[in-house]
Coordinates of C-alpha atoms in Angstrom, one line a residue:
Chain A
X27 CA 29.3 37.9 40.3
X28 CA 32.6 39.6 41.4
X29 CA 34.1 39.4 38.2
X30 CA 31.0 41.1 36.7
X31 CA 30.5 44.0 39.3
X32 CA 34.4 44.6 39.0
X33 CA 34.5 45.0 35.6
X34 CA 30.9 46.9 35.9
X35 CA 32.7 49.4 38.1
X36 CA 35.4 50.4 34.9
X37 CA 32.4 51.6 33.0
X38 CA 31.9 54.4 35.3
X39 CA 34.3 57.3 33.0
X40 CA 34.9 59.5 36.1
X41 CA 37.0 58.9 39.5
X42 CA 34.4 61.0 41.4
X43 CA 31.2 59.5 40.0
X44 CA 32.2 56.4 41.8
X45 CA 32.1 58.0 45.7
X46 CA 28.6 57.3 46.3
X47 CA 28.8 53.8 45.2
X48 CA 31.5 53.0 47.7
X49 CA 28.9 54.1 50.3
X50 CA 26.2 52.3 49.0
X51 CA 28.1 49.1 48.7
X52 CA 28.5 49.5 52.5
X53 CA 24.7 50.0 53.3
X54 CA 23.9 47.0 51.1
X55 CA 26.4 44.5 53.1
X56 CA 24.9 45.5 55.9
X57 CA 21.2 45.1 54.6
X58 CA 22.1 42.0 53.2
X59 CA 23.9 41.1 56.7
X60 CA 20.3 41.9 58.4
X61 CA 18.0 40.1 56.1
X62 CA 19.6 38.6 53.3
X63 CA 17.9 38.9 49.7
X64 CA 15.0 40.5 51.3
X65 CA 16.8 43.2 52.8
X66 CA 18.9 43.9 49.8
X67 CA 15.4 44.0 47.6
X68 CA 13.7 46.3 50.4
X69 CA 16.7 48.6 50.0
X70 CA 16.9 48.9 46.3
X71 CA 13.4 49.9 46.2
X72 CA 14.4 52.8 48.9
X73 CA 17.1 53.5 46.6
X74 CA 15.1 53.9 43.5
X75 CA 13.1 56.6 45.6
X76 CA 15.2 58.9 46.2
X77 CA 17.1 58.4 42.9
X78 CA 13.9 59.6 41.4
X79 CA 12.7 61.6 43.8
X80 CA 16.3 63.9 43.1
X81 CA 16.6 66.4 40.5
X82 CA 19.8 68.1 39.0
X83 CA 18.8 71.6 37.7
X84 CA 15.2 71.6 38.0
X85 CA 15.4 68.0 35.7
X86 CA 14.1 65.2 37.1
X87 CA 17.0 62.5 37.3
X88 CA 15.7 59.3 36.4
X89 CA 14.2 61.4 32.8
X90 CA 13.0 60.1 30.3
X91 CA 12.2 56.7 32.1
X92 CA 11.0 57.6 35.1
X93 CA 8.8 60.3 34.8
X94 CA 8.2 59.3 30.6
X95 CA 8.9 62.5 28.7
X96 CA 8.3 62.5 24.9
X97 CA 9.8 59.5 23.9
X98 CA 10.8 60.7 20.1
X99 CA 14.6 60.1 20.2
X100 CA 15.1 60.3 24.0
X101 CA 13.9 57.0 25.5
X102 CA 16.0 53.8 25.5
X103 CA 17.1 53.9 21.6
X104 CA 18.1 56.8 19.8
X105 CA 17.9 57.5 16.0
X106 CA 20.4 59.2 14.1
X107 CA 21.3 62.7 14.3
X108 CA 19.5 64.0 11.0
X109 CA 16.3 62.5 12.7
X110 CA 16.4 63.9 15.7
X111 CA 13.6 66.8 15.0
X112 CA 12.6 67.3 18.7
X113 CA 14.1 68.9 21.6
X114 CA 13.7 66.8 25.3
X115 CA 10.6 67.1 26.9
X116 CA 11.9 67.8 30.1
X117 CA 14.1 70.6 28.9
X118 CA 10.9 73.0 28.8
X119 CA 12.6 74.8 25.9
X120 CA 10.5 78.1 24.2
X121 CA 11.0 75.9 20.7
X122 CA 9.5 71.9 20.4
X123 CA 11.3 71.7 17.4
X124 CA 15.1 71.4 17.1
X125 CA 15.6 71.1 13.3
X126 CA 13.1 70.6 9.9
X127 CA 11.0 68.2 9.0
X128 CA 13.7 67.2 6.3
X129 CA 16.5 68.8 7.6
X130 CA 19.4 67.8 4.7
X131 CA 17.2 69.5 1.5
X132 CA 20.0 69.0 -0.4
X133 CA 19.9 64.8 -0.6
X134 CA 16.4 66.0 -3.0
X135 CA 17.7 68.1 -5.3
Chain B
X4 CA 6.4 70.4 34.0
X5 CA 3.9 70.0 37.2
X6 CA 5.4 68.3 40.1
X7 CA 2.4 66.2 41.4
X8 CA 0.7 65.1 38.5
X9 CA 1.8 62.1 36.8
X10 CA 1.5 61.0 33.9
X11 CA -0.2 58.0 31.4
X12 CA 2.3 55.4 32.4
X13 CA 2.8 56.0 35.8
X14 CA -1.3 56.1 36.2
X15 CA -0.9 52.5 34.1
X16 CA 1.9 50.9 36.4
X17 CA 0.0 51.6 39.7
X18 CA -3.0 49.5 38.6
X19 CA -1.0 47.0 37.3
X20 CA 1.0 46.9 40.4
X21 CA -2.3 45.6 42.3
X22 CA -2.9 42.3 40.1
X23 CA 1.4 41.6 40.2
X24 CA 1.4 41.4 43.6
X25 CA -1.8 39.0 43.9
X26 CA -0.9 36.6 41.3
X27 CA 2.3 36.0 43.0
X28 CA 0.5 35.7 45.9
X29 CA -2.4 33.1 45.6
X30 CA -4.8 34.9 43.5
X31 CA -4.0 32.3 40.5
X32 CA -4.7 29.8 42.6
X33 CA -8.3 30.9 44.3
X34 CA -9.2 31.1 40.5
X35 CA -8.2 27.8 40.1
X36 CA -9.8 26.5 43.4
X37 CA -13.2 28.0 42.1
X38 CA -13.2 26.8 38.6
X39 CA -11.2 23.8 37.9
X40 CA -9.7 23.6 34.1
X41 CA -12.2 26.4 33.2
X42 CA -10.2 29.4 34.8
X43 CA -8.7 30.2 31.1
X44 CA -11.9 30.6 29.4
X45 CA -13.2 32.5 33.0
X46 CA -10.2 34.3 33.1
X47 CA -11.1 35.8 29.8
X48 CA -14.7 36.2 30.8
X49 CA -14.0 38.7 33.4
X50 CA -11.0 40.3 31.9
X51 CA -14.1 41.1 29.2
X52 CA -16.2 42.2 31.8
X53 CA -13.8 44.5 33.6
X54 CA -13.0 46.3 30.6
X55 CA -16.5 47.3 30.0
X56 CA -17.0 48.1 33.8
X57 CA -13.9 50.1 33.6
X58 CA -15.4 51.8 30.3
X59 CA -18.8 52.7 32.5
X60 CA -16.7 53.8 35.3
X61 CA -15.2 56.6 33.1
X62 CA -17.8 57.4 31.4
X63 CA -19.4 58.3 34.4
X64 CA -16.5 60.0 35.6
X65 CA -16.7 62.1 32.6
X66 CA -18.9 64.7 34.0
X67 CA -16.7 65.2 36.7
X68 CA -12.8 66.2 35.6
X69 CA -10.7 66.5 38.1
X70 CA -12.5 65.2 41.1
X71 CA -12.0 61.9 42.8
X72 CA -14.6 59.8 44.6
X73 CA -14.6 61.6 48.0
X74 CA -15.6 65.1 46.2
X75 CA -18.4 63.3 44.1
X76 CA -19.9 61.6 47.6
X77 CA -20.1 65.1 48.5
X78 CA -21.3 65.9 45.7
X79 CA -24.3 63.5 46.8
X80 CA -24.6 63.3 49.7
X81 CA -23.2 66.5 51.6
X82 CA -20.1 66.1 53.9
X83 CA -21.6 63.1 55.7
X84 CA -21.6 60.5 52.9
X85 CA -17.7 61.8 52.4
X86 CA -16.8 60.6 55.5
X87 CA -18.5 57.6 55.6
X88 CA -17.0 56.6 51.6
X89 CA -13.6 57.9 53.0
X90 CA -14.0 55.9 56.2
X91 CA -14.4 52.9 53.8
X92 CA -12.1 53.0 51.4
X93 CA -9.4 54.2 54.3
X94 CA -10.7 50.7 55.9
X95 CA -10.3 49.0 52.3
X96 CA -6.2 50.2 51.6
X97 CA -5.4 49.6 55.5
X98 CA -7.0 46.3 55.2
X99 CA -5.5 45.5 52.0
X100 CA -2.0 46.0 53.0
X101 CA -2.2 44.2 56.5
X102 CA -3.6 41.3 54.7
X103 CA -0.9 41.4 52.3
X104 CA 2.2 42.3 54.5
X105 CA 1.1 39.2 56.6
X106 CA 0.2 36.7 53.6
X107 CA 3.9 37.5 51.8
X108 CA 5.7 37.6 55.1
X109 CA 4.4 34.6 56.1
X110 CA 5.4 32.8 52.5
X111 CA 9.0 34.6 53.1
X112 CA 9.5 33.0 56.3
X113 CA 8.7 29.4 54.9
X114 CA 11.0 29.9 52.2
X115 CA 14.3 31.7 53.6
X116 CA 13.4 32.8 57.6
X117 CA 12.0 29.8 59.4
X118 CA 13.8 30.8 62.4
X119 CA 12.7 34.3 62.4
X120 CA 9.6 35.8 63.7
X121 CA 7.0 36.8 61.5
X122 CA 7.0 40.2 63.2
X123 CA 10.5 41.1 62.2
X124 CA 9.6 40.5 58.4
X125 CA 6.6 42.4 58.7
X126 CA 8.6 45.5 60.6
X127 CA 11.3 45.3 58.2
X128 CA 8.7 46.0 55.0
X129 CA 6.6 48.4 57.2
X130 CA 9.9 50.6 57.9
X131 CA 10.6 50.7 54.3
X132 CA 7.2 51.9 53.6
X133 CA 7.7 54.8 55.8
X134 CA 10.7 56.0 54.6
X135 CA 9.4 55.7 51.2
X136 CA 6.3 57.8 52.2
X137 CA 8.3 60.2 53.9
X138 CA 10.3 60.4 50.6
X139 CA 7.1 61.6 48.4
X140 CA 4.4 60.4 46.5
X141 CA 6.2 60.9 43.3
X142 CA 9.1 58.9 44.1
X143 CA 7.3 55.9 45.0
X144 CA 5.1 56.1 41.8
X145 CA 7.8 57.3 39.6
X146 CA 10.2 53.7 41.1
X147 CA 7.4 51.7 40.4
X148 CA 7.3 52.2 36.6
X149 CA 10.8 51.9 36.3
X150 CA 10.2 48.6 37.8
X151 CA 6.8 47.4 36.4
X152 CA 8.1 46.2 33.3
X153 CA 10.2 43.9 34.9
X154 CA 7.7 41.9 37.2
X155 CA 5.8 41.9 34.3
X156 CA 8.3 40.2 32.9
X157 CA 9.1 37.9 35.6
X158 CA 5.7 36.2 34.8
X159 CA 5.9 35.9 31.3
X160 CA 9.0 34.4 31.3
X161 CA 8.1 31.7 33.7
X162 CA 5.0 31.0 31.5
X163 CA 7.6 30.5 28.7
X164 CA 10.3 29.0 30.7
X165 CA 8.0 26.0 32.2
X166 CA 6.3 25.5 28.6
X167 CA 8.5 22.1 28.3
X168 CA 6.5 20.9 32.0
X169 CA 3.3 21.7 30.4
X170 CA 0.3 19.2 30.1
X171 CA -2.1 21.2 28.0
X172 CA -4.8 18.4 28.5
X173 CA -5.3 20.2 32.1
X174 CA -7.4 21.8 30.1
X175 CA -10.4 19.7 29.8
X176 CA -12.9 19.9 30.2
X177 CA -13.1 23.1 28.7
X178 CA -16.0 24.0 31.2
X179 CA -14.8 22.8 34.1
X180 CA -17.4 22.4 36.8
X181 CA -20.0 23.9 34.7
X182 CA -20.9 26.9 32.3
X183 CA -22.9 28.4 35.8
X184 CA -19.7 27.7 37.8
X185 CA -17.5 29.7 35.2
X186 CA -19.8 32.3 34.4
X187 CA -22.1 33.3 36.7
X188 CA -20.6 32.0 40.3
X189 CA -17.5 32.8 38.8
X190 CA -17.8 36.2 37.8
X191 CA -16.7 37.0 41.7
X192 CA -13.3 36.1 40.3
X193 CA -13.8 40.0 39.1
X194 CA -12.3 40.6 42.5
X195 CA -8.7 40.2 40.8
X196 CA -8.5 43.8 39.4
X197 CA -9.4 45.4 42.6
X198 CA -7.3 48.2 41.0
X199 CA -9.8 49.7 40.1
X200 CA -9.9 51.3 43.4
X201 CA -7.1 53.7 42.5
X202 CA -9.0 55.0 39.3
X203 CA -11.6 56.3 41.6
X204 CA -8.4 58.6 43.0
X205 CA -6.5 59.5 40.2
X206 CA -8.4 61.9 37.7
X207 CA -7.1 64.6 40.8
X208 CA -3.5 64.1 39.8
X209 CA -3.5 62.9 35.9
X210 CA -1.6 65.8 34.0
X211 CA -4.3 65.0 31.1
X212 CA -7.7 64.7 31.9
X213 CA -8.3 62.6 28.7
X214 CA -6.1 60.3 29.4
X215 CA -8.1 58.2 31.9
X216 CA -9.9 56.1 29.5
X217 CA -6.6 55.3 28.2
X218 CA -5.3 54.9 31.5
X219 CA -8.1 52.5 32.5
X220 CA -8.2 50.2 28.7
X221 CA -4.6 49.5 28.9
X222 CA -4.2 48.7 32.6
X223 CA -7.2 46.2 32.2
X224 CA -6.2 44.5 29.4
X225 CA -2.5 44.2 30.6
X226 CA -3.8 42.7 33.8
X227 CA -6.0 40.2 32.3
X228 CA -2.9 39.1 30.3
X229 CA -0.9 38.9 33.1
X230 CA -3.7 36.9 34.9
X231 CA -4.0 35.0 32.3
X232 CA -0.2 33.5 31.7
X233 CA -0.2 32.9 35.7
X234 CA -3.5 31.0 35.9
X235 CA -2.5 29.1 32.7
X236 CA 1.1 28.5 34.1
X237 CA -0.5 26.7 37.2
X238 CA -3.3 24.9 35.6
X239 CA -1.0 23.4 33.0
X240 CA 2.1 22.5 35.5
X241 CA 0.4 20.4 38.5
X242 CA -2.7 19.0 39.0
X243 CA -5.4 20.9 40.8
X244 CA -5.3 19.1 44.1
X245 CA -1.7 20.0 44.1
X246 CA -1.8 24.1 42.8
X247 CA -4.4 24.6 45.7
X248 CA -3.1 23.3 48.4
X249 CA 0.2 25.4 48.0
X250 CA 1.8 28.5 49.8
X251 CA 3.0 31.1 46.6
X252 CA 2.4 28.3 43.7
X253 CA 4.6 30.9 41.4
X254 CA 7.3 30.9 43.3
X255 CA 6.9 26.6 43.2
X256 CA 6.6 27.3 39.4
X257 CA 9.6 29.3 39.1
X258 CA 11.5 26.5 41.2
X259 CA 11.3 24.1 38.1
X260 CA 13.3 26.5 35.6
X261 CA 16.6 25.7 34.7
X262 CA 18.6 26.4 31.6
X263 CA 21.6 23.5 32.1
X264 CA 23.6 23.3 34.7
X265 CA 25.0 27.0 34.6
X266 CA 21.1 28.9 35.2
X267 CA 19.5 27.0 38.6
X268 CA 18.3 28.0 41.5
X269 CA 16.6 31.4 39.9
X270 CA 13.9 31.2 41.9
X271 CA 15.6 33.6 44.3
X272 CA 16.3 36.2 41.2
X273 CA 12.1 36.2 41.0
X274 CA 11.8 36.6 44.7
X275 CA 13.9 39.7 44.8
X276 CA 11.8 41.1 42.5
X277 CA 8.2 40.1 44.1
X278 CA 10.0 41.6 47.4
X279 CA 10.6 45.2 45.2
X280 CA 7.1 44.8 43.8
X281 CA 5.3 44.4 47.0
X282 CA 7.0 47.2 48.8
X283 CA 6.4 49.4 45.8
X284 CA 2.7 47.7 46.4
X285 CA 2.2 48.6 49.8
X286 CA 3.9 51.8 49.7
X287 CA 0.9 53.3 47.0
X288 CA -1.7 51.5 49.1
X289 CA -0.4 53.2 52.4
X290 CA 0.1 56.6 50.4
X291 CA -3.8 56.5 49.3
X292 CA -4.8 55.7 52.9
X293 CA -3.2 58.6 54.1
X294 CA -3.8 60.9 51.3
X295 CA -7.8 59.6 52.1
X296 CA -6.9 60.2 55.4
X297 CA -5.3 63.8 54.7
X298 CA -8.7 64.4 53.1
X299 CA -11.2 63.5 55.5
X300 CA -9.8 65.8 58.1
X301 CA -8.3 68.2 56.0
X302 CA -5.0 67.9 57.2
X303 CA -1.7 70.0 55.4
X304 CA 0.7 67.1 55.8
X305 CA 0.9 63.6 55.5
X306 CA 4.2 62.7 56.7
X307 CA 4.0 62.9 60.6
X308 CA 1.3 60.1 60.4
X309 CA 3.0 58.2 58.4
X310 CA 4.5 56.2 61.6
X311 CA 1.0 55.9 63.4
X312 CA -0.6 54.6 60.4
X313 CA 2.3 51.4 59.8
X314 CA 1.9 50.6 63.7
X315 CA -2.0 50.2 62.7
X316 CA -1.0 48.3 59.8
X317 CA 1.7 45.8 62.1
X318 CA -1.3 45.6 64.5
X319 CA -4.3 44.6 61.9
X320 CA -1.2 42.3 60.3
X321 CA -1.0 40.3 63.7
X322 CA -4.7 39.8 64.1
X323 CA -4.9 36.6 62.2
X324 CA -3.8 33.4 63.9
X325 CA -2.8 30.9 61.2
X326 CA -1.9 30.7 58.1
X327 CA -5.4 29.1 57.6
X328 CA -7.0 32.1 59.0
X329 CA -4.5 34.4 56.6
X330 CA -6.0 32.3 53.5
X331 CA -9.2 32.4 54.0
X332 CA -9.3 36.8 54.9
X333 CA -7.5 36.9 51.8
X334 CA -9.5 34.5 49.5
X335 CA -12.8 34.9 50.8
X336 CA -12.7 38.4 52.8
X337 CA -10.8 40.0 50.2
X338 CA -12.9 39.1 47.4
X339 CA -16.5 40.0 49.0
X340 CA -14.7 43.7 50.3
X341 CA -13.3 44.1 46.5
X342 CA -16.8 43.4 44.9
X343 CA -18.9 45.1 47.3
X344 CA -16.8 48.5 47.8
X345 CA -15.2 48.4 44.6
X346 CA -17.7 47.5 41.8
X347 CA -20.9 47.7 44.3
X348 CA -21.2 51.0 46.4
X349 CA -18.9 53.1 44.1
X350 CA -20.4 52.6 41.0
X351 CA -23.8 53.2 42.3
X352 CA -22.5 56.6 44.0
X353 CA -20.8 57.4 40.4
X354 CA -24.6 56.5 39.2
X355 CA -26.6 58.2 41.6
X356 CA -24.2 61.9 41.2
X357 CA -24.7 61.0 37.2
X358 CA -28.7 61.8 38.0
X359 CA -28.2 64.4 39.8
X360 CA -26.1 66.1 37.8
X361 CA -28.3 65.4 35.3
X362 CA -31.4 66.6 36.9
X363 CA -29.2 70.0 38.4
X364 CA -28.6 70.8 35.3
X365 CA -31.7 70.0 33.9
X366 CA -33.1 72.5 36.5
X367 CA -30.6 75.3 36.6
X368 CA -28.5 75.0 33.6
X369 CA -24.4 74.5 34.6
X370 CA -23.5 73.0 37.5
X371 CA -20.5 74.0 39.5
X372 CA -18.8 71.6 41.7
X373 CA -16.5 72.3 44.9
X374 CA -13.7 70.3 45.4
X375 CA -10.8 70.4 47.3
X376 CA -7.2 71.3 46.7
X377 CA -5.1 68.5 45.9

């Protein structure tokens, strides 16, 4: 389990990003010094509330997955680029559409 | 995009959340209890016969978008019948969670606290509840879908996982005690999707007000099939003598998994997440009660009673003695409230405002309703 949250922590690409997890790691010993497994469990669950309860720039955080926005190309598996005929949901952009219906013509001439 | 509506899935989660939480608790095994080998074939039976009473159910809540139970009883009945169906359901989430804050608590102390006091598991959840309350509505419903799919999860794969313990001949007879005893008697078993108490709140904060039907097919049939793999989990794995004498039989079921020698012990994975589903449990339960609450009285704000409603909740959770006493309020009480409130009084209210709507507008042509802000 070390090994696995050690190597974990590399996939986070920035220095900075990594700050609040040092705190957290900290609140979590000491839930899990209180109450074990349950405590640990009761504190996720706080955590997931205000990780969706925050928004960064009017977007909900935890979009598309937690509220579900349009799920075309921006849930847990995207399709390639010429595909991608949508904008985000949660953007709230004046135009739905980001591109045609069949957007490289020239593959049917 | 609005702030406090939610949306299809969200709606879906929070009804599933209600039948999660009981069949890890000993809803599987009351069903069991009440009709031996036949609970498959009864399981199906009233997972039919809540989809058609959740199809009636918005059918009748078709003529009134937008409104939630309380506005209909006034609708009725003027302001007193409000109060008296707010006083009830109020009674029916604050009786709900104490029953099953104590029930789990009590399970959690067998299993990993037996030197701790009950009243310091209890606390523990009821301070998380709070917080999450005082966090927002939202949140909580938002974490629970982002959860959701994993408890429902959790009991598939211990269906699949335990398929190798299985003897299928459990079974038989395929009628158990009796074609009465599965089908008539055992049509109170309809008390397992009690979730339907939150459809009667929701159409206020849907961001479609199509979607309920949706809403209310899905959620049915996904509870059923949950009920179903954890009823047919316990009937196949022990004999019934055994599954109804236990204290959480899932959590006895997930026990027997193990993939060699590296996967054992992941009994305590599953109980981590049963603790996260039962907080997110509690925390929509206590949220309705206040929101009922908040309505009642028409209060602005729900979080300063946040606090005086979870010392209520510790108190009510105390209440019971034994863990015989704790069985029995949640087999037996449990089921009669659920049937009575649930599928009695509110559908005949939903009925009754139908007529009258009908004979309103029969009279004076289009009938406005009042209802209050959200």
């Amino acid at each position: 389990m070390v090994a696995i949250t050690a190597v974990a922590s590399f996939a986070i690409p920035d220095f900075s990003f990594g700050f609040h997890l040092r705190l957290m790691r900290f609140i979590f010993i000491f839930l899990g010094y209180i109450a074990g497994f349950f405590g640990i469990g009761l504190g996720i669950f706080v955590y997931l509330c205000i990780l969706t309860n925050l928004k960064s720039f009017g977007v909900p955080y935890m979009v598309p997955y937690a509220p579900v926005t349009n799920i075309n190309s921006n849930g847990y598996f995207l399709e390639p680029v010429w595909r991608r005929e949508k904008r985000a949901d949660y953007l709230n952009t004046k135009k739905e559409k980001a591109q045609n219906h069949i957007s490289m013509k020239w593959r049917y001439k | 995009m609005t702030d406090k509506k939610i949306g299809n899935f969200e709606a879906i989660a929070l009804i599933l959340t209600v039948i999660v939480n009981h069949v890890v608790l000993n809803l599987p095994k009351n069903i069991i209890a009440s009709t031996s080998s036949a609970s498959i074939i009864n399981v199906l039976f009233i997972s039919i016969v809540a989809v058609l009473i959740g199809y009636l159910i918005c059918k009748l809540l078709e003529k009134f978008p937008r409104l939630d139970i309380l506005d209909i009883a006034s609708f009725l009945g003027g302001k007193w019948l409000k109060i008296v169906t707010g006083v009830l359901f109020l009674g029916y989430f604050l009786f709900t969670v104490s029953v099953i804050l104590r029930s789990f608590s009590e399970g959690l102390k067998i299993i990993f606290f037996p030197r701790s006091p009950v009243a310091a598991i209890m606390i523990l959840f009821l301070l998380a509840v709070v917080i999450t309350n005082k966090i927002g509505f939202q949140a909580i419903i938002r974490s629970n879908l982002f959860m959701m799919p994993i408890f429902l999860f959790s009991i598939l794969f211990i269906f699949f996982a335990n398929i190798g313990n299985f003897t299928i001949q459990r079974m038989l007879p395929l009628f158990g005690n009796g074609t009465f005893t599965t089908f008539f008697s055992g049509l109170s078993n309809l008390f397992a999707f009690g979730g339907f108490a939150y459809l009667y709140f929701l159409p206020p904060y849907l961001k479609e007000d199509k979607g309920l039907k949706k809403i209310t097919f899905i959620s049915t049939i996904t509870s059923g099939i949950c009920l179903l793999f954890s009823v047919a989990t316990l009937l196949f794995l022990s004999p019934n003598s055994v599954i109804t004498e236990e204290i959480f039989p899932l959590y006895l079921a997930s026990r027997n998994i193990q993939f060699g020698r590296f996967f054992q012990r992941l009994d305590a994975v599953f109980l981590l997440f049963w603790i996260i589903s039962l907080t997110a449990y509690l925390s929509i339960s206590f949220a309705f009660a206040t929101r009922v609450f908040q309505k009642l009285l028409n209060f602005e704000y729900t979080k300063w009673y946040a606090s005086l409603f979870a010392l209520l909740i510790f108190g009510f959770a105390m209440i019971p003695e034994n863990m015989y006493q704790i069985t029995f309020i949640e087999g037996t009480i449990y089921q009669y409230v659920v049937l009575i409130l649930i599928f009695g009084l509110s559908l005949a209210l939903l009925i009754f405002a139908n007529i009258k709507y009908y004979l309103l507008e029969k009279k004076k042509g289009a009938v406005s309703i009042d209802k209050a802000p959200v």
